[in-house]
PDB file of C-alpha atoms in Angstrom:
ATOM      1  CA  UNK A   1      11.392  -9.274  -2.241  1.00  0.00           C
ATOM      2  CA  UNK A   2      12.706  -9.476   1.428  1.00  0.00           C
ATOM      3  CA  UNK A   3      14.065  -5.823   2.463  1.00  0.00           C
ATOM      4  CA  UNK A   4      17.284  -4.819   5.158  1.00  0.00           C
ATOM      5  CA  UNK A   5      18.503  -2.020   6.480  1.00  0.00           C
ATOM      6  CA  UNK A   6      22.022  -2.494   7.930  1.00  0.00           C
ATOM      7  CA  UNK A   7      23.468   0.140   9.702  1.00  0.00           C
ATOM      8  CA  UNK A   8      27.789   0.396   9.202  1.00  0.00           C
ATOM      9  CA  UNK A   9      27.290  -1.677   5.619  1.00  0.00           C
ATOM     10  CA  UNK A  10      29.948   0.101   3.675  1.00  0.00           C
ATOM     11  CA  UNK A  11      32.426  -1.941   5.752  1.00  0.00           C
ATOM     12  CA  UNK A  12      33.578  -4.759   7.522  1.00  0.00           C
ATOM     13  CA  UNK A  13      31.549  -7.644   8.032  1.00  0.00           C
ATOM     14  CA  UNK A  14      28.318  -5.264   7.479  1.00  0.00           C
ATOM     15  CA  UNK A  15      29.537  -4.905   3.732  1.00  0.00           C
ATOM     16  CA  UNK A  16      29.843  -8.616   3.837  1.00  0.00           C
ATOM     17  CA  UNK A  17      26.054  -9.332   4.834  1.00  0.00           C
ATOM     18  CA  UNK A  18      25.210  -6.177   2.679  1.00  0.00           C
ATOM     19  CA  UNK A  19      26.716  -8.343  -0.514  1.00  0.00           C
ATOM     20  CA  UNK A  20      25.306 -11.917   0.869  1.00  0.00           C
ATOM     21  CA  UNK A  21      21.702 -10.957   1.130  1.00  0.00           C
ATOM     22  CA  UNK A  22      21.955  -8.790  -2.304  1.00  0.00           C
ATOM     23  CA  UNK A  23      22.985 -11.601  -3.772  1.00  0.00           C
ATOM     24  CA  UNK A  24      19.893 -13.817  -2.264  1.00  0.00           C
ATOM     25  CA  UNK A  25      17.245 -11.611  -3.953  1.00  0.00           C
ATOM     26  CA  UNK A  26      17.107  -9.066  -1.272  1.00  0.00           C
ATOM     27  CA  UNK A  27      16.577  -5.164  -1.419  1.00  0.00           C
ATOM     28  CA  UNK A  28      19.424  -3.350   1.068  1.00  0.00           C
ATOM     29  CA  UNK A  29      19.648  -0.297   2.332  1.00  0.00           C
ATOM     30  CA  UNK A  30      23.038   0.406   4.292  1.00  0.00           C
ATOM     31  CA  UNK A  31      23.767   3.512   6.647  1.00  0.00           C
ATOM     32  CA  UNK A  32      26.934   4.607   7.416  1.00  0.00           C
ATOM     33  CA  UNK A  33      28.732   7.907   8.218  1.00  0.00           C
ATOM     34  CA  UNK A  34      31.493   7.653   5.104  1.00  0.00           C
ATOM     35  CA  UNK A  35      28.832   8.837   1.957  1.00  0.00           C
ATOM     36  CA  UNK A  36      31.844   8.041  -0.056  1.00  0.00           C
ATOM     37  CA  UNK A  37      32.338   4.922   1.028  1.00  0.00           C
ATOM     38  CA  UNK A  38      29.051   3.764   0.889  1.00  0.00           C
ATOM     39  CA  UNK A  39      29.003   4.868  -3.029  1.00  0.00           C
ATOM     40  CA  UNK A  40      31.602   2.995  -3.411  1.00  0.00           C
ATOM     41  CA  UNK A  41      30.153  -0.640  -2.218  1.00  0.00           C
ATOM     42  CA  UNK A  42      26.571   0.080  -4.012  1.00  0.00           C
ATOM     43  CA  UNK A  43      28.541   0.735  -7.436  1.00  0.00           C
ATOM     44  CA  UNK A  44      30.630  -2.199  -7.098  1.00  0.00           C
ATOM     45  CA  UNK A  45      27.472  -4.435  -6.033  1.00  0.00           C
ATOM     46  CA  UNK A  46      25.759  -3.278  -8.989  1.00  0.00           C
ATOM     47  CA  UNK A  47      28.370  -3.922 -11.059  1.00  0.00           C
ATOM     48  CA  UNK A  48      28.540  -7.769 -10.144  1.00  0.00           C
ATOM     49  CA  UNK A  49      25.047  -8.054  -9.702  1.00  0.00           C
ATOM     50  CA  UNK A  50      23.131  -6.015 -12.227  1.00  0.00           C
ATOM     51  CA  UNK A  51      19.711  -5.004 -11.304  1.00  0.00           C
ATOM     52  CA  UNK A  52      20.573  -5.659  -7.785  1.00  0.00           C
ATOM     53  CA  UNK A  53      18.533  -3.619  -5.543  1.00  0.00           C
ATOM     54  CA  UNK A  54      20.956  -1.519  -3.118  1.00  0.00           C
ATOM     55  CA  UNK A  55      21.281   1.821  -1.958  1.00  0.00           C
ATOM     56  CA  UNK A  56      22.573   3.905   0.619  1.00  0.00           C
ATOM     57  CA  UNK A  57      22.311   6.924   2.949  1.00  0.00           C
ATOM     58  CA  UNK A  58      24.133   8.952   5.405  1.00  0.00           C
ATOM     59  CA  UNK A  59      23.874   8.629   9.047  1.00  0.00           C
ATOM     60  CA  UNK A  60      25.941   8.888  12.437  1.00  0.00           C
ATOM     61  CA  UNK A  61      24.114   7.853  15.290  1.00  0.00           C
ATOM     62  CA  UNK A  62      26.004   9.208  17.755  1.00  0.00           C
ATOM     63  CA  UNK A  63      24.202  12.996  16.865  1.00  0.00           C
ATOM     64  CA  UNK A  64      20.328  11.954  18.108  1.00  0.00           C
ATOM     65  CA  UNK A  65      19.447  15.085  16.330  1.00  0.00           C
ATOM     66  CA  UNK A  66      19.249  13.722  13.003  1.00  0.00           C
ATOM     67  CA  UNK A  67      17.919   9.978  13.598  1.00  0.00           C
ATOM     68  CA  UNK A  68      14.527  10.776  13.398  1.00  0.00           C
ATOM     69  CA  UNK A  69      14.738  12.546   9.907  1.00  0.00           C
ATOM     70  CA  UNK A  70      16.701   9.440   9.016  1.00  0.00           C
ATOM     71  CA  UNK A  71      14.295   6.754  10.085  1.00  0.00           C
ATOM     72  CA  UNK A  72      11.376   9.015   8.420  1.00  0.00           C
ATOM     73  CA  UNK A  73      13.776   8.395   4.951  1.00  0.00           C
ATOM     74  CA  UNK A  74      14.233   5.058   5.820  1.00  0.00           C
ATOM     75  CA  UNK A  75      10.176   4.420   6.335  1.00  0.00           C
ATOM     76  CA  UNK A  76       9.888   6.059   3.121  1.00  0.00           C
ATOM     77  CA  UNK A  77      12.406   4.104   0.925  1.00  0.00           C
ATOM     78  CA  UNK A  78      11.239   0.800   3.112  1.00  0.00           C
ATOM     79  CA  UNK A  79       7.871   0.537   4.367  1.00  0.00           C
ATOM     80  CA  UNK A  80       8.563  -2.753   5.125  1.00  0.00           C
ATOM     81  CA  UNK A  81      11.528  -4.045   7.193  1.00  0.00           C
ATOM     82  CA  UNK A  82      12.366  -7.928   7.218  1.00  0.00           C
ATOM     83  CA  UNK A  83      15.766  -7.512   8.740  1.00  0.00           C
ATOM     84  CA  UNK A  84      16.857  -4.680  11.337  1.00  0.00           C
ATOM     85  CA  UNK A  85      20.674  -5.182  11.121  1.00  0.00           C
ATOM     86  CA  UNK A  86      22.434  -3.494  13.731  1.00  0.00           C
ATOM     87  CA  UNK A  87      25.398  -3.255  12.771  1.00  0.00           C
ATOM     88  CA  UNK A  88      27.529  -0.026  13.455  1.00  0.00           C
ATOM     89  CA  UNK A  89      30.166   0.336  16.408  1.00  0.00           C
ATOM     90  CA  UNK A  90      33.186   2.279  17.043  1.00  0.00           C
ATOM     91  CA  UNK A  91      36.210   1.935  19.319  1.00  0.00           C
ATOM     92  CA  UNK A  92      38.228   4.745  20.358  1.00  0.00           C
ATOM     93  CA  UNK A  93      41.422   5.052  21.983  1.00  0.00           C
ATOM     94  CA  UNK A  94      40.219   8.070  24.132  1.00  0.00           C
ATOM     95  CA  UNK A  95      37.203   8.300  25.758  1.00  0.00           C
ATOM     96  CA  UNK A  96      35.186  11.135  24.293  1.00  0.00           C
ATOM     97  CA  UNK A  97      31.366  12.337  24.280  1.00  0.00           C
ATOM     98  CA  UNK A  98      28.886  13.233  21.845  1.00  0.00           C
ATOM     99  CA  UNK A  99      27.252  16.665  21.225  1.00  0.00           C
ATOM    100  CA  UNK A 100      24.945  15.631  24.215  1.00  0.00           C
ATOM    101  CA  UNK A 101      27.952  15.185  26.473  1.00  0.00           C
ATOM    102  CA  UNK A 102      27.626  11.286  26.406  1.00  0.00           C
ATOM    103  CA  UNK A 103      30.648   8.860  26.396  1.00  0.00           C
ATOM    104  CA  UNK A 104      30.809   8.882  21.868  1.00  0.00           C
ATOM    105  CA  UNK A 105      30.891   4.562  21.786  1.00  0.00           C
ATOM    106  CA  UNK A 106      28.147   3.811  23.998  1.00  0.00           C
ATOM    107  CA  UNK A 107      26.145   6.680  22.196  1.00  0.00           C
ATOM    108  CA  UNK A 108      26.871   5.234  19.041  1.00  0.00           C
ATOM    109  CA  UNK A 109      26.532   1.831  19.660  1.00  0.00           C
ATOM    110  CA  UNK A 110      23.795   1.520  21.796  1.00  0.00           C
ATOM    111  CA  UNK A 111      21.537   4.899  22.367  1.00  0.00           C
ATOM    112  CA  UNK A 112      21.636   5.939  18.587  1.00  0.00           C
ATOM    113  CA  UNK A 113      20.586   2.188  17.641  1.00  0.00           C
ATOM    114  CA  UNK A 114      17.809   1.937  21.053  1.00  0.00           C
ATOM    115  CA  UNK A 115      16.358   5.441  19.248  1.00  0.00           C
ATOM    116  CA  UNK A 116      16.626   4.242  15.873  1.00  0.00           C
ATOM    117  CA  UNK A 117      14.735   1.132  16.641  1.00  0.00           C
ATOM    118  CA  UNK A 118      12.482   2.885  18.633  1.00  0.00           C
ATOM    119  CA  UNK A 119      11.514   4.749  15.251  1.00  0.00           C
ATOM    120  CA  UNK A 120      11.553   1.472  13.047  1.00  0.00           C
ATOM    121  CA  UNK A 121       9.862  -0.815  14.887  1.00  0.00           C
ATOM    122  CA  UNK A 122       6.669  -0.692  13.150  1.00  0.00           C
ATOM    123  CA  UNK A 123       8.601  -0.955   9.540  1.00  0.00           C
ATOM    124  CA  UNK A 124       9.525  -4.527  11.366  1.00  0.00           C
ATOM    125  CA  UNK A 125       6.242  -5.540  13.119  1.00  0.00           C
ATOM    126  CA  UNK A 126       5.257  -5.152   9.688  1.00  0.00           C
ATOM    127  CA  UNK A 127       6.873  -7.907   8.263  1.00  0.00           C
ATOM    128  CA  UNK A 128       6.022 -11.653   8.633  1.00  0.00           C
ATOM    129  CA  UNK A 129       8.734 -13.129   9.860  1.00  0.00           C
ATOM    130  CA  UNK A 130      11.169  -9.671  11.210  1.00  0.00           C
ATOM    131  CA  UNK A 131      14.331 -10.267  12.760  1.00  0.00           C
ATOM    132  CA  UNK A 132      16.103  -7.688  14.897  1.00  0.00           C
ATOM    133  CA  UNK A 133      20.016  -8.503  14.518  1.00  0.00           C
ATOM    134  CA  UNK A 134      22.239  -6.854  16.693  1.00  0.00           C
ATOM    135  CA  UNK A 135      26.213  -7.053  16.393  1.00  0.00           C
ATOM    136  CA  UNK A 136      27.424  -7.563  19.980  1.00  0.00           C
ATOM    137  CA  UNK A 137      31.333  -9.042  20.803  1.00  0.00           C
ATOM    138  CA  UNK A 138      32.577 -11.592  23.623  1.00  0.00           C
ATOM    139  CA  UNK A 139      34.043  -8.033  24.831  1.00  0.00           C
ATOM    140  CA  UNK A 140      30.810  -7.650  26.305  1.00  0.00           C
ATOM    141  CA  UNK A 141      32.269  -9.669  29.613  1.00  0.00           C
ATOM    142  CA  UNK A 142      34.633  -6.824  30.320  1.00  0.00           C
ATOM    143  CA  UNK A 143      31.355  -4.541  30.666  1.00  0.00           C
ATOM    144  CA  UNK A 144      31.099  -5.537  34.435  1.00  0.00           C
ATOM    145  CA  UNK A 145      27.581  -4.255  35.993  1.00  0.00           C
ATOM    146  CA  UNK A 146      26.890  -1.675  33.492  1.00  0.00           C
ATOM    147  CA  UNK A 147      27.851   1.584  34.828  1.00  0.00           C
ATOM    148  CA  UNK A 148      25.582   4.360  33.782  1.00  0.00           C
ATOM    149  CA  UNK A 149      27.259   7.586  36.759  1.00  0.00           C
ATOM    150  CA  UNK A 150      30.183   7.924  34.367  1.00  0.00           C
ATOM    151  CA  UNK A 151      29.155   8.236  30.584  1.00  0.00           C
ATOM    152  CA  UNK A 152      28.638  11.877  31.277  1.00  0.00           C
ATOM    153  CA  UNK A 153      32.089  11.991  32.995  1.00  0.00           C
ATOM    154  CA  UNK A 154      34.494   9.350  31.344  1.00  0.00           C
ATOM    155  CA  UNK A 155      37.733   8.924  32.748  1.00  0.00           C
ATOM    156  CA  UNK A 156      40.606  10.805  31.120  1.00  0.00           C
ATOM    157  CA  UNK A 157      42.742   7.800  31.765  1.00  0.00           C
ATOM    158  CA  UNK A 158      44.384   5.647  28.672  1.00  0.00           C
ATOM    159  CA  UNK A 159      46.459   3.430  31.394  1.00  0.00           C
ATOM    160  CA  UNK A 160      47.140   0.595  29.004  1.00  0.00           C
ATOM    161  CA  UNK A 161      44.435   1.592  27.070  1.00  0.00           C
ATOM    162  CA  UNK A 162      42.214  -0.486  30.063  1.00  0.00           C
ATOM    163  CA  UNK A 163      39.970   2.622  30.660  1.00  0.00           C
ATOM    164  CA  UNK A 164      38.556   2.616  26.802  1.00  0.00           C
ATOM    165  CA  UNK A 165      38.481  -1.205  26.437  1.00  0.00           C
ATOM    166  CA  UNK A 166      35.661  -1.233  29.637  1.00  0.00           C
ATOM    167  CA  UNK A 167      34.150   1.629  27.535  1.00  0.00           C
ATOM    168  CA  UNK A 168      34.043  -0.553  24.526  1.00  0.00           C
ATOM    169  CA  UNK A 169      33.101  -3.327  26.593  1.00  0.00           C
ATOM    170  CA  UNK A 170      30.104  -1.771  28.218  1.00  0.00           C
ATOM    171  CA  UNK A 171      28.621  -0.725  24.777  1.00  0.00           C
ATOM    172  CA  UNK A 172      28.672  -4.127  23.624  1.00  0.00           C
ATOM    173  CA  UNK A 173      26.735  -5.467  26.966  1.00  0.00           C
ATOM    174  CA  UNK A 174      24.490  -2.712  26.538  1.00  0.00           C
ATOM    175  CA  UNK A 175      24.068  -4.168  23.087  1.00  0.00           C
ATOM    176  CA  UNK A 176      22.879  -7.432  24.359  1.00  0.00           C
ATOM    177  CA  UNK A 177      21.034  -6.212  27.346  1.00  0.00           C
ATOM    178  CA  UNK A 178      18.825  -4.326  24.534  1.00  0.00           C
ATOM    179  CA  UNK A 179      18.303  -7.834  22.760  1.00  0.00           C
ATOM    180  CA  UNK A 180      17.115  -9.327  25.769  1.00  0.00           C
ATOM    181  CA  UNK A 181      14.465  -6.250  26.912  1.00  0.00           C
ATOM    182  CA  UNK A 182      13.174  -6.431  23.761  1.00  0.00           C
ATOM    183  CA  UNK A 183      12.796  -9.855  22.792  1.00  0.00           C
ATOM    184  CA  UNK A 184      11.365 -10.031  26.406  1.00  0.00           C
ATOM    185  CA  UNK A 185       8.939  -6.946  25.546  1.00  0.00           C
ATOM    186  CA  UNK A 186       8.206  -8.817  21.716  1.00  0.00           C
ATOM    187  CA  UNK A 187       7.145 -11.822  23.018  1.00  0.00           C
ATOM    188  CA  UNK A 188       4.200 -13.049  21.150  1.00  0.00           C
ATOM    189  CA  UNK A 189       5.239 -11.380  18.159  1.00  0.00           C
ATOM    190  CA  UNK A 190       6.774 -12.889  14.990  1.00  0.00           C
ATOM    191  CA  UNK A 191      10.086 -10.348  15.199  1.00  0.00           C
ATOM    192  CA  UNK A 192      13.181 -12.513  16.653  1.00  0.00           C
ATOM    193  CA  UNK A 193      15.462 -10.229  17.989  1.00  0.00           C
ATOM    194  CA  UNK A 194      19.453 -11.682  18.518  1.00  0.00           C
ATOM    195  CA  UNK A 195      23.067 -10.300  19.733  1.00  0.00           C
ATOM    196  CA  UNK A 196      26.141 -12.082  18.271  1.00  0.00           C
ATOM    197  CA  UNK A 197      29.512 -12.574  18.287  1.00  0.00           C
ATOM    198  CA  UNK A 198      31.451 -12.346  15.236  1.00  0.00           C
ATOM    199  CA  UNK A 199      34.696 -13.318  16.045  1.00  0.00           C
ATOM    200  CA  UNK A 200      37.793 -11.316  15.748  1.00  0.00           C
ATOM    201  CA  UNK A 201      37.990  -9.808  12.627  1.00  0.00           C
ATOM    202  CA  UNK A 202      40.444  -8.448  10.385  1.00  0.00           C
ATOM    203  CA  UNK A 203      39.202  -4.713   9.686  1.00  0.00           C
ATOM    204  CA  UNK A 204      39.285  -1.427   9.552  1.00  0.00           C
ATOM    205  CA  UNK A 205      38.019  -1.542  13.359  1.00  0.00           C
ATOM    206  CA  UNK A 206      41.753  -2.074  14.579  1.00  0.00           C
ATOM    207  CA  UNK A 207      42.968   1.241  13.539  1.00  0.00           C
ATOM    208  CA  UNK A 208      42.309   2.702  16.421  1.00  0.00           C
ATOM    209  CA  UNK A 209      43.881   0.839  18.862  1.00  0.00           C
ATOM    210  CA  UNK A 210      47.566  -0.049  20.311  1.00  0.00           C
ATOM    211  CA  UNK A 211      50.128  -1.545  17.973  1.00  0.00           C
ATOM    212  CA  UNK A 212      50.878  -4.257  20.971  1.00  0.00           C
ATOM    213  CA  UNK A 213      47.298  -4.794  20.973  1.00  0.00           C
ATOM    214  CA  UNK A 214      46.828  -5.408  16.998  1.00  0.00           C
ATOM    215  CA  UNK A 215      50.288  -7.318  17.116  1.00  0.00           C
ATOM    216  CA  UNK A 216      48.823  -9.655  20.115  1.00  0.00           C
ATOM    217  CA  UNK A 217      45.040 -10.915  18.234  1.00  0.00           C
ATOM    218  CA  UNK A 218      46.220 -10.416  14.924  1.00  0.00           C
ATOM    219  CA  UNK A 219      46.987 -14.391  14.422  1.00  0.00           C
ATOM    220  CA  UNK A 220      43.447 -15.053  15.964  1.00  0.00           C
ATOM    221  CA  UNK A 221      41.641 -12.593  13.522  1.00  0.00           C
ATOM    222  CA  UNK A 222      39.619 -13.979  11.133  1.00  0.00           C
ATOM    223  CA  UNK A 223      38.131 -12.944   7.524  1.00  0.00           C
ATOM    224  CA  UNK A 224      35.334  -9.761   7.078  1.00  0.00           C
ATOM    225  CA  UNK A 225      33.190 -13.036   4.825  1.00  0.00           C
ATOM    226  CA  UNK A 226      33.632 -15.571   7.701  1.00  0.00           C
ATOM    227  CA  UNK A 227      32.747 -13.359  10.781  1.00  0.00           C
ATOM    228  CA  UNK A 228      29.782 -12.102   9.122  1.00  0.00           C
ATOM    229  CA  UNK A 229      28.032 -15.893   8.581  1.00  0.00           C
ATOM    230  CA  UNK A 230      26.621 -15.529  11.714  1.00  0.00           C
ATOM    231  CA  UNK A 231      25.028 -11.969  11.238  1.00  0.00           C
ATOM    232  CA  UNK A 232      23.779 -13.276   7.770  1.00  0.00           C
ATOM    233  CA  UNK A 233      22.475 -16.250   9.768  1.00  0.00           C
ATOM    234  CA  UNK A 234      20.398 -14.807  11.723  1.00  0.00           C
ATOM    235  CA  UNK A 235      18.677 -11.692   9.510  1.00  0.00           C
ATOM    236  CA  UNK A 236      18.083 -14.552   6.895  1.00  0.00           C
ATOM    237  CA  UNK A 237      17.873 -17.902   7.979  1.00  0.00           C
ATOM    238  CA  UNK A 238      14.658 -19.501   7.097  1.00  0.00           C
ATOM    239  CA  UNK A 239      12.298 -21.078  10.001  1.00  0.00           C
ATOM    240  CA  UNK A 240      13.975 -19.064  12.562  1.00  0.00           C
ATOM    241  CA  UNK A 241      12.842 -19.374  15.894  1.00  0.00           C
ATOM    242  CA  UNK A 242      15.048 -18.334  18.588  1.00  0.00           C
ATOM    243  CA  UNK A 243      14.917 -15.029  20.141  1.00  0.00           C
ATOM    244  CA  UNK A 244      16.452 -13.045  22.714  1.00  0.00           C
ATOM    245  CA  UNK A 245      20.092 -14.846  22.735  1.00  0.00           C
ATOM    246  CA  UNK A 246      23.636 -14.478  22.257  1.00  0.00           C
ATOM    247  CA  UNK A 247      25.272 -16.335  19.219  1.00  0.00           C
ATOM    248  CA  UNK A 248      28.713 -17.154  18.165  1.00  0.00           C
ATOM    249  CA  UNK A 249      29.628 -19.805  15.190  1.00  0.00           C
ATOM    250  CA  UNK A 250      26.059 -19.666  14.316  1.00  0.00           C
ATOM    251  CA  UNK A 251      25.362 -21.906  17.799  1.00  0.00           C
ATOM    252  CA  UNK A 252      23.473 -20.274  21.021  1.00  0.00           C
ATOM    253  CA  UNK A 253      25.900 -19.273  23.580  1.00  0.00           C
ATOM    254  CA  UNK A 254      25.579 -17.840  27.394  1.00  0.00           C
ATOM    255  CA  UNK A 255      27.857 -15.045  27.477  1.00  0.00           C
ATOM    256  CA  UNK A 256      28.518 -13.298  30.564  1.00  0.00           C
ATOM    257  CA  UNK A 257      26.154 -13.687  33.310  1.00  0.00           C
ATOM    258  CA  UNK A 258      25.835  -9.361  33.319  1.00  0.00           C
ATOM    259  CA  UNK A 259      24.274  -9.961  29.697  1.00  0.00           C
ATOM    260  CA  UNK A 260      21.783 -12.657  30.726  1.00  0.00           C
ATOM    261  CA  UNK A 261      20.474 -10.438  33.785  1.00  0.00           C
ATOM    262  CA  UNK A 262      17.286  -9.434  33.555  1.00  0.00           C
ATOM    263  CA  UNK A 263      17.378  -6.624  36.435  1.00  0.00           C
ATOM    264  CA  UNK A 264      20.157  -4.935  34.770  1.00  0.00           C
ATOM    265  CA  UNK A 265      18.669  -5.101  31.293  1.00  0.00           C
ATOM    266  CA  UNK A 266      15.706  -3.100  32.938  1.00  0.00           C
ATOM    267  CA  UNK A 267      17.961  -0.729  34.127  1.00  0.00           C
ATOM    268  CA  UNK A 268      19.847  -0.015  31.055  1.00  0.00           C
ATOM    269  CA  UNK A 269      16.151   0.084  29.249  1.00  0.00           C
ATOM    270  CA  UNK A 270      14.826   2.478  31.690  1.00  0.00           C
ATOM    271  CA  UNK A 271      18.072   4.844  31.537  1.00  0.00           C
ATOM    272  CA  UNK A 272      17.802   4.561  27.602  1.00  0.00           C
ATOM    273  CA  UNK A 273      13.861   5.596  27.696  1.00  0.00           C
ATOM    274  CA  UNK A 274      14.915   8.873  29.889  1.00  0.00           C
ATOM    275  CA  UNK A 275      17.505   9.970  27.865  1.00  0.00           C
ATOM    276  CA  UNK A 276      15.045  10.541  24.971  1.00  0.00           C
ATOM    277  CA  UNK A 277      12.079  10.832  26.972  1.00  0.00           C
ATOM    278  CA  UNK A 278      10.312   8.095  25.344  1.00  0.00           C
ATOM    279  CA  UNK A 279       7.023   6.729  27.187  1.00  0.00           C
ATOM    280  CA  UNK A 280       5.871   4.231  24.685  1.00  0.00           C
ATOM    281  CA  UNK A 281       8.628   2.480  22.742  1.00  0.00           C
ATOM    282  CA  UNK A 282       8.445   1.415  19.647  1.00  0.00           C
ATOM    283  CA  UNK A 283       5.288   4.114  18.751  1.00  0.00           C
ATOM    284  CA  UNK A 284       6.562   7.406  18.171  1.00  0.00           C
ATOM    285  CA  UNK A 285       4.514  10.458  18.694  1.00  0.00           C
ATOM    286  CA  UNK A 286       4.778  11.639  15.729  1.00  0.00           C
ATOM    287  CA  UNK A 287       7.052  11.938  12.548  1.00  0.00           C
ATOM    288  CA  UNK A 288       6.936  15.878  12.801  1.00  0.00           C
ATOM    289  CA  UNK A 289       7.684  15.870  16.267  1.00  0.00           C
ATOM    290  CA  UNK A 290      11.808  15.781  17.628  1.00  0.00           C
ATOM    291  CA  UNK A 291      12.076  13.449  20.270  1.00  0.00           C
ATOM    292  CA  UNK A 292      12.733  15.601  23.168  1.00  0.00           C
ATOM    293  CA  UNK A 293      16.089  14.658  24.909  1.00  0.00           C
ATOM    294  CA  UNK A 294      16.520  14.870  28.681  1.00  0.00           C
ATOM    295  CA  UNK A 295      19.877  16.018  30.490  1.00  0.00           C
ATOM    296  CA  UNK A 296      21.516  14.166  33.063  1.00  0.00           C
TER     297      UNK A 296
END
């Protein structure tokens, strides 16, 4: 039986690929912050499909603290990992910061997910055919160079709500800047790591911004089921082989040329490494021992 782990799969299009793969045979674990929520899904999956192997656990990756304990569960419940779905994201309409004093979507989206991997990579490497699956958006373009001076200091601005979208946009290059690095650092491995695009979707992850805005994309928005075909694509597709790329529709796409940079994909790596002081990714120390967390 094939195992995933999908972070934010008590919603959206993570609850769709959450229901997809339970309903191909597979054993899923999803991770979200909303306990209830996630109780929710898992009974209602088990009441269509009974016997179905799904469960759930708390988690909010923007407080570092607490990944580690949560990958050890994770390890325990998994030893195996066939499909790394990363899946969780946030947009907010101010700019705020984590307990560590970093902007709260970039920590989320990228640094908790960069530390989580870092502690699950050997559940993956362990599998046959792994797959990394990261859920990127084409809002990736408004990310510009990747600015790393001001996610200690975000702007107080909400002029148009401009300031947060770059915010939002920078997590999601960050997001595929990660897929690249590592593909790039898995080569010769059997683990395909991919970014995607899922489209605009019609979620809960518009309640948080503008009415013009939601008014404005709501007639391009498209269902949870159909935005998540892509993301189901690539953790389960058999005969796989394409790694390190950006999809949308299921096709290969080139994105911005930021996200296809290999320079600033270093950067961002490097940055990420420092903030946890990590020195050899991918092989924790040791499950007893916190990852240590440098300021600045």
């Amino acid at each position: 039986m094939k195992t995933a782990l999908i972070t934010g799969g008590n919603s959206g299009i993570g609850k769709e690929t959450a229901k997809a793969l339970v309903a191909r045979g597979w054993q899923v674990l999803i991770a979200a912050r909303d306990a209830a929520k996630s109780r929710a899904l898992v009974e209602s999956v088990r009441t269509s499909h009974p016997g179905a192997q799904i469960d759930w656990l708390s988690v909010d990756l923007s407080d570092f603290s607490g990944i580690e304990a949560f990958a050890a569960e994770v390890s325990h419940r998994l030893p195996v990992i066939d499909a790394l779905v990363l899946n969780a994201g946030l947009y907010t309409r101010r700019l705020t910061t984590n307990r560590t004093g970093i902007e709260m979507m970039f920590a989320t989206t990228h640094l908790g997910h960069f530390l989580l991997t870092h502690h699950l990579l050997d559940k993956v490497r362990a599998s046959s055919d792994g797959r990394i699956v990261v859920s990127s958006s084409v809002a990736h373009w408004m990310g510009g160079q990747m600015d790393l001076d001001t996610l200690r200091q975000p702007s107080g601005s909400q002029f148009l709500q401009l300031v947060p979208f770059q915010a939002y946009g920078r997590s999601k290059l960050a997001n595929m800047l990660f897929v690249r690095e590592l593909a790039r650092r898995l080569q010769g491995t059997s683990i395909k790591v991919n970014g995607f695009h899922p489209g605009g979707i019609k979620s809960d992850f518009w309640r948080d911004t503008p009415g013009w805005v939601t008014a404005s994309v709501d007639p391009f928005l498209v269902s949870e089921a159909v935005g998540a075909k892509t993301q189901i694509h690539l953790a389960s597709h058999e005969g796989l082989t394409t790694t390190g790329e950006y999809w949308s529709g299921r096709k290969v796409r080139r994105g911005s040329a930021a996200n296809r940079d290999p320079a600033l994909a270093r950067k961002l790596w490097r940055y990420s490494e420092e903030v946890f002081g990590i020195t050899d990714y991918g092989r924790p120390v040791s499950a007893s021992t916190p990852t240590q967390m440098k300021a600045g």
